XYZ file of C-alpha atoms in Angstrom:
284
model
C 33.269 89.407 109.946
C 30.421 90.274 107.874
C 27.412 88.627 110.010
C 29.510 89.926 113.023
C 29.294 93.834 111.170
C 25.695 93.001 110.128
C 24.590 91.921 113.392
C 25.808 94.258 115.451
C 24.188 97.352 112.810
C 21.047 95.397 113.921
C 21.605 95.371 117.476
C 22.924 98.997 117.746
C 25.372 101.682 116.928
C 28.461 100.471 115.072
C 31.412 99.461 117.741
C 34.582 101.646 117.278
C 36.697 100.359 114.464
C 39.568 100.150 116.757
C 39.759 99.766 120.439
C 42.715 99.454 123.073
C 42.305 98.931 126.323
C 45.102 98.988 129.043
C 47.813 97.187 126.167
C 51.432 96.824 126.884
C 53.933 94.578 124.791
C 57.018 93.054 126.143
C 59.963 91.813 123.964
C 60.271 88.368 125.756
C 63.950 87.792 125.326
C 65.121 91.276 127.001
C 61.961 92.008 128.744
C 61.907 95.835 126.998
C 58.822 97.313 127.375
C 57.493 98.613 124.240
C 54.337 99.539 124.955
C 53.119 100.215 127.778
C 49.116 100.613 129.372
C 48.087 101.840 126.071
C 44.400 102.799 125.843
C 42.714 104.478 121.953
C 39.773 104.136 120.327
C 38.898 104.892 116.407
C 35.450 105.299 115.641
C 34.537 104.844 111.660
C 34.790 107.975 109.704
C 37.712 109.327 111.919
C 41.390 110.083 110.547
C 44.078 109.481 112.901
C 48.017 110.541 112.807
C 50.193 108.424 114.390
C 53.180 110.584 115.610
C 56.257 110.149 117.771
C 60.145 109.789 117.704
C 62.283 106.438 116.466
C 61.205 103.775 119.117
C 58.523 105.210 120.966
C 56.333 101.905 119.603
C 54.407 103.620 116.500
C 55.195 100.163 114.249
C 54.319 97.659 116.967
C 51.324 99.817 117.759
C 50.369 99.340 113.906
C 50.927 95.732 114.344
C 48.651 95.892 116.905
C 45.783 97.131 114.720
C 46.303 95.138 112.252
C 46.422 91.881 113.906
C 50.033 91.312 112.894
C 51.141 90.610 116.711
C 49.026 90.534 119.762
C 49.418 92.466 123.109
C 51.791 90.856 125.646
C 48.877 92.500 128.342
C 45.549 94.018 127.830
C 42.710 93.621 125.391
C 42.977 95.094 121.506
C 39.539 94.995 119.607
C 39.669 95.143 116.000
C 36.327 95.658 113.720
C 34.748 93.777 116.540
C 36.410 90.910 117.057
C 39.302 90.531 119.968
C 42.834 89.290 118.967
C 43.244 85.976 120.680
C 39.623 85.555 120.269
C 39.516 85.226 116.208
C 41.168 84.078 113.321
C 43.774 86.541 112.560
C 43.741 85.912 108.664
C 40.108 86.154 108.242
C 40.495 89.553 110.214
C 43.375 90.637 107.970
C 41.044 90.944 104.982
C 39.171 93.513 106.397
C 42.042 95.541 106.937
C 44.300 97.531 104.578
C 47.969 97.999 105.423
C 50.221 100.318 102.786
C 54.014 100.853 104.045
C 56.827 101.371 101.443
C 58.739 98.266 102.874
C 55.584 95.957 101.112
C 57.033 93.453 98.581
C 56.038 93.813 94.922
C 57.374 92.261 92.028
C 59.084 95.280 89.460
C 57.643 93.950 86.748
C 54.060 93.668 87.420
C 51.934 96.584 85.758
C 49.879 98.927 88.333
C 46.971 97.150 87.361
C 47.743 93.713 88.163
C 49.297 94.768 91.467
C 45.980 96.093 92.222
C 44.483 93.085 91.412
C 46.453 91.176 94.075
C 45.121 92.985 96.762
C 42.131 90.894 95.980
C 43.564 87.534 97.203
C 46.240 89.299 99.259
C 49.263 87.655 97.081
C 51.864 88.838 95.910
C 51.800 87.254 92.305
C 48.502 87.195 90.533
C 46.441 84.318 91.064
C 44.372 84.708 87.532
C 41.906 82.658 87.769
C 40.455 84.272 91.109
C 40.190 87.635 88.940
C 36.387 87.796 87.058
C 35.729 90.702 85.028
C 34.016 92.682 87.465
C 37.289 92.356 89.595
C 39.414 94.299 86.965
C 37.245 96.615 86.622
C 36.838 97.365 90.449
C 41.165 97.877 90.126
C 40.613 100.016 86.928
C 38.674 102.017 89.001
C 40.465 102.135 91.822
C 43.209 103.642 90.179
C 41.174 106.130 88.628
C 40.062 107.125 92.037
C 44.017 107.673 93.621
C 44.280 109.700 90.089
C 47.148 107.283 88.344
C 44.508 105.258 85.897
C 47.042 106.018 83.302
C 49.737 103.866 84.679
C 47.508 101.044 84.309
C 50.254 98.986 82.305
C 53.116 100.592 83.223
C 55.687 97.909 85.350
C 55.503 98.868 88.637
C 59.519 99.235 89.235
C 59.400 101.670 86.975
C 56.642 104.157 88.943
C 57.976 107.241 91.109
C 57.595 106.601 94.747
C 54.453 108.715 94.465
C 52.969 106.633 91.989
C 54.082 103.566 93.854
C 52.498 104.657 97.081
C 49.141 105.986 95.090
C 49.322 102.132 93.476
C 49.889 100.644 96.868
C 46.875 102.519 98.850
C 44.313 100.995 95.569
C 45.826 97.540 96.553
C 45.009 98.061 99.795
C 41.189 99.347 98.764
C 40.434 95.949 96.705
C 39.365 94.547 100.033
C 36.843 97.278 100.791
C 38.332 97.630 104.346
C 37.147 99.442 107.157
C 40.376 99.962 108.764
C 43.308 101.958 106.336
C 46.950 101.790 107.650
C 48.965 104.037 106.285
C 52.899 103.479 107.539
C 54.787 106.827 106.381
C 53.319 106.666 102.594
C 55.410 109.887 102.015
C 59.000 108.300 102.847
C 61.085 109.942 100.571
C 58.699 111.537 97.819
C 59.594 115.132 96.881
C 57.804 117.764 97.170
C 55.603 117.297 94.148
C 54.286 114.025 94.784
C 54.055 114.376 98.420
C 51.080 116.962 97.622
C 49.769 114.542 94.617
C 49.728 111.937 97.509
C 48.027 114.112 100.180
C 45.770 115.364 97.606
C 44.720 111.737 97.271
C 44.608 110.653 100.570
C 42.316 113.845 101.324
C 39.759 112.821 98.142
C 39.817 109.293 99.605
C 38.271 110.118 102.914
C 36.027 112.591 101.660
C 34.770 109.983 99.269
C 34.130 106.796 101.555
C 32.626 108.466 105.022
C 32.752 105.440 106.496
C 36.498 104.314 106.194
C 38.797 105.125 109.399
C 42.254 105.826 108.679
C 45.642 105.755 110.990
C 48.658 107.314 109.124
C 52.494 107.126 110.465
C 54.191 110.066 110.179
C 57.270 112.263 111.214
C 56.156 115.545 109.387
C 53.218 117.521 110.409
C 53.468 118.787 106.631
C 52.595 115.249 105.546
C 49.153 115.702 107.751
C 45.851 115.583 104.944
C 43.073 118.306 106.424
C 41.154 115.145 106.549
C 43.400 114.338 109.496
C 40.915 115.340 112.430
C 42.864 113.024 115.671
C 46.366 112.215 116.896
C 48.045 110.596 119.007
C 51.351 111.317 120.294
C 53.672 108.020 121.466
C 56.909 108.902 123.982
C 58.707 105.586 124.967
C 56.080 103.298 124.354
C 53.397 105.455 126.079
C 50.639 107.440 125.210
C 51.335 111.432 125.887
C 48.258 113.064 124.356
C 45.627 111.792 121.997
C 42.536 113.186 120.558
C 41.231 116.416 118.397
C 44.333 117.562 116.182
C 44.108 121.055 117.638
C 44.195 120.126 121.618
C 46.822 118.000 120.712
C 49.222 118.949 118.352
C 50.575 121.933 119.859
C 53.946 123.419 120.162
C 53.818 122.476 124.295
C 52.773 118.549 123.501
C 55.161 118.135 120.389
C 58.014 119.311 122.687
C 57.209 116.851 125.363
C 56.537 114.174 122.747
C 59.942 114.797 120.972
C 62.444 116.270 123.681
C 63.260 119.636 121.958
C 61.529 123.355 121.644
C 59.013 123.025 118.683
C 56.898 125.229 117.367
C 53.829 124.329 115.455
C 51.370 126.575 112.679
C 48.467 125.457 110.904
C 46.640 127.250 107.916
C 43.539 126.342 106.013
C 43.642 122.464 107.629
C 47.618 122.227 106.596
C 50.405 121.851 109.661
C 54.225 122.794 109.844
C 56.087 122.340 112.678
C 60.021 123.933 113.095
C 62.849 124.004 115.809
C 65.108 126.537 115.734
C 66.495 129.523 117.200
C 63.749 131.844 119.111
C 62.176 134.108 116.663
C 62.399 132.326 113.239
C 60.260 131.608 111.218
C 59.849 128.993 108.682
C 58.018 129.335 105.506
C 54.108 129.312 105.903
C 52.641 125.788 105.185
C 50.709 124.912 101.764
C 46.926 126.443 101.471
């Protein structure tokens, strides 16, 4: 992946980060169509949110980008290389995933769970660690704001912490590609801003890094967020610039009920109601 990266800066501009072109996946045994002539493409720099009701395909569309599954139809291009076309583990590495459903043993301390994301285990392998290694995790965790839970046993973390801990894991790698599968399940209010606060630092800080975040709260949207895309039964309703596309008119299409949407200094909230209220204004 690196020569591929390198050679291609020499050839020319840098290929999108992600690209999907006419995809559709098919679960074989019922023949349910999940996805269906999906096209997208993620340049690097750009922050994407992933939005859409239960079962419109968001997770297998995640999959998708990072070479979890392949397409049942259609091409999906990943940091270059085309899923069928490449080893899938070697392409892995390049590519962080974060969701709250990742495995981690309670009683390893933040730090050493950062240090896994190095060899992509889920118990330390020690002796793969130098010193320049820890101190890239140390680091790391400085950067997502938490370096003082550095020995503290992960089971015992909020789920703020635990997500913060989970997106350095996912930096050890220095990926281009940052998946982000509904970090804010469940955090209260609190730590949902800690975590948004962190997530916004983080792409302000590496320019270069694209980012695709699953959500079902436009209140959970970073003002680094500058794309969506909007899923509706396994098909793409709108995608693009956050303001052409998440509007009250899409977001009703995309979920099947009035919605009205606000945004204020880069920060979303989106309500459905009776005509005429109006929900507190979203954070500054």
């Amino acid at each position: 992946m690196a020569g591929e990266t390198a050679q291609h800066a020499a050839d020319g501009p840098v290929p999108p980060v992600v690209r999907l072109r006419d995809v559709s996946v098919r679960r074989y045994t019922t023949d349910q169509v999940i996805l269906d002539a999906v096209d997208w493409t993620v340049r690097p720099g750009e922050h994407w949110a992933l939005l859409g009701a239960n079962g419109a395909g968001k997770t297998t569309l995640l999959r998708l980008l990072g070479a979890l599954m392949h397409p049942t139809t259609g091409s999906v291009e990943v940091l270059g290389a085309t899923l069928g076309r490449v080893d899938v583990r070697e392409l892995r590495a390049h590519i962080g995933h974060v969701t709250s459903a990742q495995r981690v043993p309670e009683d390893l301390g933040a730090h050493t769970v950062v240090l896994t994301g190095h060899t992509g285990t889920v118990q330390p392998l020690w002796r793969m660690y130098d010193q320049r290694t820890r101190e890239r995790a140390r680091e790391l965790l400085a950067e997502l704001g938490i370096k003082e839970l550095a020995d503290r046993p992960y089971g015992v973390c909020s789920g703020g912490q635990r997500a913060r801990i989970l997106i350095a894991r996912a930096l050890m790698a220095d990926p281009a590609l940052l998946l982000l599968d509904e970090p804010f399940n469940a955090l209260d209010l609190p730590s949902r801003e800690d975590l948004i606060e962190a997530v916004h630092q983080l792409a302000e800080g590496r320019p270069h890094l694209a980012t695709v975040t699953v959500t079902h709260h436009l209140e959970e949207l970073s003002p680094a967020i500058g794309h969506a895309l909007l899923l509706r039964e396994g098909r793409v309703l709108a995608r693009g610039p956050v303001g052409e596309v998440l509007t009250g008119e899409r977001l009703t299409a995309c979920f099947g009920r009035p919605i009205t949407v606000a945004r204020r200094e880069g920060r979303w909230a989106a309500w459905s109601g009776r005509s005429g209220s109006t929900p507190p204004p979203p954070a500054g």
